[in-house]
Amino acid sequence: DTEVTQTPKHLVMGMTNKKSLKCEQHMGHRAMYWYKQKAKKPPELMFVYSYEKLSINESVPSRFSPECPNSSLLNLHLHALQPEDSALYLCASSQVDSGGSGELFFGEGSRLTVL
Amino acid sequence: QQQVKQSPQSLIVQKGGISIINCAYENTAFDYFPWYQQFPGKGPALLIAIRPDVSEKKEGRFTISFNKSAKQFSLHIMDSQPGDSATYFCAASMRKLSFGAGTTVTVRA
């Protein structure tokens, strides 16, 4: 069983809706990540939080808004999304933000469909 | 612009056979090379990783071969089993992970 828990597993939303994806880890990791994965493609980095501070934003559109309330939680707030934003959104964590040179632990993802 | 090129896109192997996946990179600043395994409906999971000062690393049936001068590395799955059927991503890291395009491996019983 994954130690990174993501909710919800599936989400369908309209282009005018506001919704949030949630991620939780209890491994004491201080770096947390959001990735987007399209079918049959590799994960694409969106955001990195290190010690609860945003350290990397991969030029993600402002309709995606990350939040790290504490060292165990990571949220991704969604607003005014487009159908092309439909994808699997993966949360990951690692002991520290060591430039990606440590093991990333991924959750099972939230499957998002934008109508 | 993909920083890590992975091939083949897919492969089929018989049970007990050897699966080989190849990756190449250009950026010599990369200092960590992991392989991730992803099953349908699941997130990727670290399978095995290597650093550029080592030429080979073996963990069970999985071996990474690393050729620093050629800027290439590969994953060998020995004695492939149906449970190894998954998508495999190579990756390289400097400040962040750059993933290859992925290889779907199907092991036929």
PDB file of C-alpha atoms in Angstrom:
ATOM      1  CA  ASP A   1       0.000   0.000   0.000  1.00  0.00           C
ATOM      2  CA  THR A   2       1.219   3.473  -0.902  1.00  0.00           C
ATOM      3  CA  GLU A   3       2.184   5.732   1.982  1.00  0.00           C
ATOM      4  CA  VAL A   4       1.130   8.792   0.020  1.00  0.00           C
ATOM      5  CA  THR A   5      -2.652   9.086   0.074  1.00  0.00           C
ATOM      6  CA  GLN A   6      -4.529  11.095  -2.526  1.00  0.00           C
ATOM      7  CA  THR A   7      -8.192  12.050  -2.547  1.00  0.00           C
ATOM      8  CA  PRO A   8     -10.409  11.902  -4.430  1.00  0.00           C
ATOM      9  CA  LYS A   9      -9.407   9.012  -6.681  1.00  0.00           C
ATOM     10  CA  HIS A  10     -11.720  10.274  -9.424  1.00  0.00           C
ATOM     11  CA  LEU A  11     -13.076  13.759 -10.045  1.00  0.00           C
ATOM     12  CA  VAL A  12     -15.333  15.072 -12.794  1.00  0.00           C
ATOM     13  CA  MET A  13     -15.785  18.816 -12.997  1.00  0.00           C
ATOM     14  CA  GLY A  14     -17.151  21.433 -15.314  1.00  0.00           C
ATOM     15  CA  MET A  15     -15.064  24.298 -16.640  1.00  0.00           C
ATOM     16  CA  THR A  16     -16.639  26.753 -14.202  1.00  0.00           C
ATOM     17  CA  ASN A  17     -16.283  24.602 -11.093  1.00  0.00           C
ATOM     18  CA  LYS A  18     -13.837  25.015  -8.226  1.00  0.00           C
ATOM     19  CA  LYS A  19     -12.482  21.838  -6.725  1.00  0.00           C
ATOM     20  CA  SER A  20      -9.422  20.659  -4.796  1.00  0.00           C
ATOM     21  CA  LEU A  21      -7.170  17.634  -4.843  1.00  0.00           C
ATOM     22  CA  LYS A  22      -5.655  16.547  -1.557  1.00  0.00           C
ATOM     23  CA  CYS A  23      -2.492  14.654  -0.690  1.00  0.00           C
ATOM     24  CA  GLU A  24      -1.235  13.410   2.661  1.00  0.00           C
ATOM     25  CA  GLN A  25       1.961  11.663   3.750  1.00  0.00           C
ATOM     26  CA  HIS A  26       3.112  10.573   7.194  1.00  0.00           C
ATOM     27  CA  MET A  27       6.666   9.557   6.395  1.00  0.00           C
ATOM     28  CA  GLY A  28       8.188  12.758   7.767  1.00  0.00           C
ATOM     29  CA  HIS A  29       9.193  13.873   4.281  1.00  0.00           C
ATOM     30  CA  ARG A  30       9.886  17.570   3.867  1.00  0.00           C
ATOM     31  CA  ALA A  31       9.528  17.809   0.097  1.00  0.00           C
ATOM     32  CA  MET A  32       6.228  17.309  -1.725  1.00  0.00           C
ATOM     33  CA  TYR A  33       5.434  17.418  -5.408  1.00  0.00           C
ATOM     34  CA  TRP A  34       2.554  17.643  -7.867  1.00  0.00           C
ATOM     35  CA  TYR A  35       2.898  15.905 -11.216  1.00  0.00           C
ATOM     36  CA  LYS A  36       0.502  15.698 -14.147  1.00  0.00           C
ATOM     37  CA  GLN A  37       0.393  12.546 -16.249  1.00  0.00           C
ATOM     38  CA  LYS A  38      -1.435  12.111 -19.531  1.00  0.00           C
ATOM     39  CA  ALA A  39      -2.240   8.646 -20.856  1.00  0.00           C
ATOM     40  CA  LYS A  40       0.829   6.758 -22.080  1.00  0.00           C
ATOM     41  CA  LYS A  41       3.110   9.688 -21.195  1.00  0.00           C
ATOM     42  CA  PRO A  42       5.636  10.242 -18.415  1.00  0.00           C
ATOM     43  CA  PRO A  43       4.787  12.342 -15.363  1.00  0.00           C
ATOM     44  CA  GLU A  44       5.365  16.087 -15.844  1.00  0.00           C
ATOM     45  CA  LEU A  45       6.469  18.135 -12.866  1.00  0.00           C
ATOM     46  CA  MET A  46       4.127  20.959 -11.883  1.00  0.00           C
ATOM     47  CA  PHE A  47       5.166  22.156  -8.410  1.00  0.00           C
ATOM     48  CA  VAL A  48       7.673  21.366  -5.671  1.00  0.00           C
ATOM     49  CA  TYR A  49       7.322  22.336  -2.021  1.00  0.00           C
ATOM     50  CA  SER A  50      10.358  22.166   0.204  1.00  0.00           C
ATOM     51  CA  TYR A  51       9.868  22.687   3.935  1.00  0.00           C
ATOM     52  CA  GLU A  52       6.370  23.963   3.170  1.00  0.00           C
ATOM     53  CA  LYS A  53       7.646  26.672   0.831  1.00  0.00           C
ATOM     54  CA  LEU A  54       7.064  26.636  -2.919  1.00  0.00           C
ATOM     55  CA  SER A  55      10.477  26.022  -4.478  1.00  0.00           C
ATOM     56  CA  ILE A  56       9.591  25.120  -8.085  1.00  0.00           C
ATOM     57  CA  ASN A  57       6.686  26.216 -10.271  1.00  0.00           C
ATOM     58  CA  GLU A  58       7.064  24.805 -13.761  1.00  0.00           C
ATOM     59  CA  SER A  59       5.226  27.737 -15.383  1.00  0.00           C
ATOM     60  CA  VAL A  60       1.900  26.138 -14.562  1.00  0.00           C
ATOM     61  CA  PRO A  61      -1.229  28.166 -15.506  1.00  0.00           C
ATOM     62  CA  SER A  62      -2.774  30.082 -12.613  1.00  0.00           C
ATOM     63  CA  ARG A  63      -5.941  27.991 -12.824  1.00  0.00           C
ATOM     64  CA  PHE A  64      -3.887  25.486 -10.802  1.00  0.00           C
ATOM     65  CA  SER A  65      -3.091  26.785  -7.329  1.00  0.00           C
ATOM     66  CA  PRO A  66      -1.008  24.695  -4.918  1.00  0.00           C
ATOM     67  CA  GLU A  67      -1.085  24.967  -1.164  1.00  0.00           C
ATOM     68  CA  CYS A  68       0.979  23.293   1.558  1.00  0.00           C
ATOM     69  CA  PRO A  69      -0.814  23.828   4.884  1.00  0.00           C
ATOM     70  CA  ASN A  70       1.746  21.768   6.828  1.00  0.00           C
ATOM     71  CA  SER A  71       4.546  19.292   6.305  1.00  0.00           C
ATOM     72  CA  SER A  72       2.125  16.372   5.821  1.00  0.00           C
ATOM     73  CA  LEU A  73      -0.475  17.926   3.539  1.00  0.00           C
ATOM     74  CA  LEU A  74      -0.474  19.203  -0.002  1.00  0.00           C
ATOM     75  CA  ASN A  75      -3.467  20.562  -1.867  1.00  0.00           C
ATOM     76  CA  LEU A  76      -4.030  21.496  -5.486  1.00  0.00           C
ATOM     77  CA  HIS A  77      -6.873  23.952  -5.999  1.00  0.00           C
ATOM     78  CA  LEU A  78      -8.531  23.853  -9.408  1.00  0.00           C
ATOM     79  CA  HIS A  79     -10.556  26.627 -10.998  1.00  0.00           C
ATOM     80  CA  ALA A  80     -11.766  27.334 -14.525  1.00  0.00           C
ATOM     81  CA  LEU A  81     -10.023  24.315 -15.969  1.00  0.00           C
ATOM     82  CA  GLN A  82     -10.043  23.343 -19.625  1.00  0.00           C
ATOM     83  CA  PRO A  83     -10.851  19.902 -21.086  1.00  0.00           C
ATOM     84  CA  GLU A  84      -7.165  19.483 -21.986  1.00  0.00           C
ATOM     85  CA  ASP A  85      -6.395  19.569 -18.253  1.00  0.00           C
ATOM     86  CA  SER A  86      -7.992  16.142 -17.931  1.00  0.00           C
ATOM     87  CA  ALA A  87      -5.230  13.842 -16.685  1.00  0.00           C
ATOM     88  CA  LEU A  88      -3.958  11.808 -13.754  1.00  0.00           C
ATOM     89  CA  TYR A  89      -2.598  14.117 -11.065  1.00  0.00           C
ATOM     90  CA  LEU A  90       0.094  12.513  -8.975  1.00  0.00           C
ATOM     91  CA  CYS A  91       1.365  13.648  -5.624  1.00  0.00           C
ATOM     92  CA  ALA A  92       4.811  12.573  -4.460  1.00  0.00           C
ATOM     93  CA  SER A  93       7.053  13.126  -1.487  1.00  0.00           C
ATOM     94  CA  SER A  94      10.727  12.703  -0.665  1.00  0.00           C
ATOM     95  CA  GLN A  95      12.871  13.077   2.426  1.00  0.00           C
ATOM     96  CA  VAL A  96      14.215  16.423   1.308  1.00  0.00           C
ATOM     97  CA  ASP A  97      14.230  18.366  -1.893  1.00  0.00           C
ATOM     98  CA  SER A  98      17.606  17.067  -2.960  1.00  0.00           C
ATOM     99  CA  GLY A  99      17.212  18.092  -6.557  1.00  0.00           C
ATOM    100  CA  GLY A 100      15.341  14.906  -7.307  1.00  0.00           C
ATOM    101  CA  SER A 101      18.332  12.736  -6.434  1.00  0.00           C
ATOM    102  CA  GLY A 102      16.457  10.772  -3.856  1.00  0.00           C
ATOM    103  CA  GLU A 103      13.564   8.386  -3.980  1.00  0.00           C
ATOM    104  CA  LEU A 104      10.199   9.901  -4.770  1.00  0.00           C
ATOM    105  CA  PHE A 105       7.213   8.139  -3.226  1.00  0.00           C
ATOM    106  CA  PHE A 106       4.157   8.576  -5.430  1.00  0.00           C
ATOM    107  CA  GLY A 107       0.505   8.305  -4.523  1.00  0.00           C
ATOM    108  CA  GLU A 108      -1.956   6.456  -6.744  1.00  0.00           C
ATOM    109  CA  GLY A 109      -3.154   9.675  -8.276  1.00  0.00           C
ATOM    110  CA  SER A 110      -6.410  11.527  -8.772  1.00  0.00           C
ATOM    111  CA  ARG A 111      -8.011  10.945 -12.176  1.00  0.00           C
ATOM    112  CA  LEU A 112      -9.452  14.298 -13.273  1.00  0.00           C
ATOM    113  CA  THR A 113     -11.962  14.725 -16.086  1.00  0.00           C
ATOM    114  CA  VAL A 114     -12.933  18.242 -17.154  1.00  0.00           C
ATOM    115  CA  LEU A 115     -16.153  18.472 -19.158  1.00  0.00           C
TER     116      LEU A 115
ATOM    117  CA  GLN B   1      12.396  18.993 -25.377  1.00  0.00           C
ATOM    118  CA  GLN B   2      12.991  15.582 -23.894  1.00  0.00           C
ATOM    119  CA  GLN B   3      16.262  15.415 -21.988  1.00  0.00           C
ATOM    120  CA  VAL B   4      16.202  11.620 -21.694  1.00  0.00           C
ATOM    121  CA  LYS B   5      15.486   9.466 -24.746  1.00  0.00           C
ATOM    122  CA  GLN B   6      14.057   6.010 -24.035  1.00  0.00           C
ATOM    123  CA  SER B   7      13.574   3.030 -26.314  1.00  0.00           C
ATOM    124  CA  PRO B   8      11.797   0.890 -27.268  1.00  0.00           C
ATOM    125  CA  GLN B   9       8.299   2.302 -26.803  1.00  0.00           C
ATOM    126  CA  SER B  10       7.015  -1.212 -26.103  1.00  0.00           C
ATOM    127  CA  LEU B  11       8.276  -4.749 -25.993  1.00  0.00           C
ATOM    128  CA  ILE B  12       6.875  -8.217 -25.625  1.00  0.00           C
ATOM    129  CA  VAL B  13       8.902 -10.967 -24.020  1.00  0.00           C
ATOM    130  CA  GLN B  14       8.197 -14.576 -23.153  1.00  0.00           C
ATOM    131  CA  LYS B  15       8.167 -15.669 -19.543  1.00  0.00           C
ATOM    132  CA  GLY B  16      11.725 -16.422 -18.487  1.00  0.00           C
ATOM    133  CA  GLY B  17      13.214 -14.157 -21.156  1.00  0.00           C
ATOM    134  CA  ILE B  18      15.273 -10.998 -20.804  1.00  0.00           C
ATOM    135  CA  SER B  19      13.766  -7.521 -21.230  1.00  0.00           C
ATOM    136  CA  ILE B  20      16.159  -4.706 -22.141  1.00  0.00           C
ATOM    137  CA  ILE B  21      15.252  -1.019 -22.098  1.00  0.00           C
ATOM    138  CA  ASN B  22      17.704   1.660 -23.186  1.00  0.00           C
ATOM    139  CA  CYS B  23      18.028   5.327 -22.299  1.00  0.00           C
ATOM    140  CA  ALA B  24      20.327   8.086 -23.467  1.00  0.00           C
ATOM    141  CA  TYR B  25      20.957  11.581 -22.162  1.00  0.00           C
ATOM    142  CA  GLU B  26      22.930  14.643 -23.173  1.00  0.00           C
ATOM    143  CA  ASN B  27      23.326  16.682 -20.003  1.00  0.00           C
ATOM    144  CA  THR B  28      26.509  15.580 -18.231  1.00  0.00           C
ATOM    145  CA  ALA B  29      25.372  17.418 -15.090  1.00  0.00           C
ATOM    146  CA  PHE B  30      22.844  14.680 -14.338  1.00  0.00           C
ATOM    147  CA  ASP B  31      23.969  12.887 -11.184  1.00  0.00           C
ATOM    148  CA  TYR B  32      21.266  10.343 -10.417  1.00  0.00           C
ATOM    149  CA  PHE B  33      19.577   7.841 -12.714  1.00  0.00           C
ATOM    150  CA  PRO B  34      16.516   6.013 -11.354  1.00  0.00           C
ATOM    151  CA  TRP B  35      14.097   3.626 -12.988  1.00  0.00           C
ATOM    152  CA  TYR B  36      10.429   3.766 -12.054  1.00  0.00           C
ATOM    153  CA  GLN B  37       7.852   1.009 -12.590  1.00  0.00           C
ATOM    154  CA  GLN B  38       4.197   1.880 -13.049  1.00  0.00           C
ATOM    155  CA  PHE B  39       1.265  -0.523 -13.089  1.00  0.00           C
ATOM    156  CA  PRO B  40      -2.093   0.544 -14.587  1.00  0.00           C
ATOM    157  CA  GLY B  41      -4.085   2.637 -12.139  1.00  0.00           C
ATOM    158  CA  LYS B  42      -1.111   3.120  -9.816  1.00  0.00           C
ATOM    159  CA  GLY B  43       1.530   5.763  -9.305  1.00  0.00           C
ATOM    160  CA  PRO B  44       5.145   5.105 -10.343  1.00  0.00           C
ATOM    161  CA  ALA B  45       7.354   3.313  -7.821  1.00  0.00           C
ATOM    162  CA  LEU B  46      11.143   3.382  -7.641  1.00  0.00           C
ATOM    163  CA  LEU B  47      12.582   0.125  -8.942  1.00  0.00           C
ATOM    164  CA  ILE B  48      16.339   0.683  -8.904  1.00  0.00           C
ATOM    165  CA  ALA B  49      18.705   3.636  -9.226  1.00  0.00           C
ATOM    166  CA  ILE B  50      22.366   4.313  -9.986  1.00  0.00           C
ATOM    167  CA  ARG B  51      24.853   7.159  -9.716  1.00  0.00           C
ATOM    168  CA  PRO B  52      27.371   7.916 -12.502  1.00  0.00           C
ATOM    169  CA  ASP B  53      30.417   6.689 -10.573  1.00  0.00           C
ATOM    170  CA  VAL B  54      29.107   3.102 -10.794  1.00  0.00           C
ATOM    171  CA  SER B  55      28.940   1.072 -14.018  1.00  0.00           C
ATOM    172  CA  GLU B  56      26.474  -1.574 -12.905  1.00  0.00           C
ATOM    173  CA  LYS B  57      23.974  -2.156 -10.132  1.00  0.00           C
ATOM    174  CA  LYS B  58      21.978  -5.304  -9.566  1.00  0.00           C
ATOM    175  CA  GLU B  59      18.955  -5.841  -7.359  1.00  0.00           C
ATOM    176  CA  GLY B  60      17.427  -9.272  -7.699  1.00  0.00           C
ATOM    177  CA  ARG B  61      16.365  -9.806 -11.312  1.00  0.00           C
ATOM    178  CA  PHE B  62      16.845  -6.126 -12.206  1.00  0.00           C
ATOM    179  CA  THR B  63      20.193  -4.713 -13.359  1.00  0.00           C
ATOM    180  CA  ILE B  64      21.161  -1.203 -14.444  1.00  0.00           C
ATOM    181  CA  SER B  65      24.146  -0.896 -16.776  1.00  0.00           C
ATOM    182  CA  PHE B  66      25.633   2.606 -16.986  1.00  0.00           C
ATOM    183  CA  ASN B  67      28.032   3.874 -19.658  1.00  0.00           C
ATOM    184  CA  LYS B  68      29.145   7.358 -18.684  1.00  0.00           C
ATOM    185  CA  SER B  69      31.275   8.004 -21.768  1.00  0.00           C
ATOM    186  CA  ALA B  70      28.433   7.061 -24.099  1.00  0.00           C
ATOM    187  CA  LYS B  71      25.846   8.846 -21.921  1.00  0.00           C
ATOM    188  CA  GLN B  72      23.660   5.783 -21.971  1.00  0.00           C
ATOM    189  CA  PHE B  73      22.118   3.514 -19.385  1.00  0.00           C
ATOM    190  CA  SER B  74      19.892   0.487 -19.600  1.00  0.00           C
ATOM    191  CA  LEU B  75      17.626  -1.717 -17.536  1.00  0.00           C
ATOM    192  CA  HIS B  76      17.819  -5.482 -17.857  1.00  0.00           C
ATOM    193  CA  ILE B  77      15.025  -7.619 -16.436  1.00  0.00           C
ATOM    194  CA  MET B  78      16.212 -11.200 -16.166  1.00  0.00           C
ATOM    195  CA  ASP B  79      13.851 -14.174 -16.017  1.00  0.00           C
ATOM    196  CA  SER B  80      10.917 -11.910 -16.883  1.00  0.00           C
ATOM    197  CA  GLN B  81       7.652 -12.828 -15.157  1.00  0.00           C
ATOM    198  CA  PRO B  82       4.031 -11.943 -16.024  1.00  0.00           C
ATOM    199  CA  GLY B  83       3.982  -9.777 -12.877  1.00  0.00           C
ATOM    200  CA  ASP B  84       6.700  -7.603 -14.467  1.00  0.00           C
ATOM    201  CA  SER B  85       4.200  -6.432 -17.102  1.00  0.00           C
ATOM    202  CA  ALA B  86       4.137  -2.685 -16.525  1.00  0.00           C
ATOM    203  CA  THR B  87       5.383   0.605 -17.905  1.00  0.00           C
ATOM    204  CA  TYR B  88       8.978   1.440 -17.077  1.00  0.00           C
ATOM    205  CA  PHE B  89      10.347   4.979 -17.014  1.00  0.00           C
ATOM    206  CA  CYS B  90      14.016   5.841 -16.908  1.00  0.00           C
ATOM    207  CA  ALA B  91      14.867   9.223 -15.449  1.00  0.00           C
ATOM    208  CA  ALA B  92      17.809  11.496 -14.839  1.00  0.00           C
ATOM    209  CA  SER B  93      18.188  14.123 -12.178  1.00  0.00           C
ATOM    210  CA  MET B  94      20.021  17.367 -11.706  1.00  0.00           C
ATOM    211  CA  ARG B  95      17.795  19.861  -9.949  1.00  0.00           C
ATOM    212  CA  LYS B  96      14.717  17.812 -10.783  1.00  0.00           C
ATOM    213  CA  LEU B  97      13.804  14.516 -12.396  1.00  0.00           C
ATOM    214  CA  SER B  98      13.550  14.325 -16.190  1.00  0.00           C
ATOM    215  CA  PHE B  99      11.643  11.229 -17.255  1.00  0.00           C
ATOM    216  CA  GLY B 100      12.034   9.233 -20.445  1.00  0.00           C
ATOM    217  CA  ALA B 101       8.951   8.576 -22.562  1.00  0.00           C
ATOM    218  CA  GLY B 102       8.331   5.140 -21.038  1.00  0.00           C
ATOM    219  CA  THR B 103       8.403   1.532 -22.215  1.00  0.00           C
ATOM    220  CA  THR B 104       5.422  -0.775 -21.913  1.00  0.00           C
ATOM    221  CA  VAL B 105       6.635  -4.285 -21.157  1.00  0.00           C
ATOM    222  CA  THR B 106       4.335  -7.253 -21.704  1.00  0.00           C
ATOM    223  CA  VAL B 107       5.473 -10.639 -20.448  1.00  0.00           C
ATOM    224  CA  ARG B 108       3.644 -13.546 -22.101  1.00  0.00           C
ATOM    225  CA  ALA B 109       3.129 -16.664 -20.015  1.00  0.00           C
TER     226      ALA B 109
END
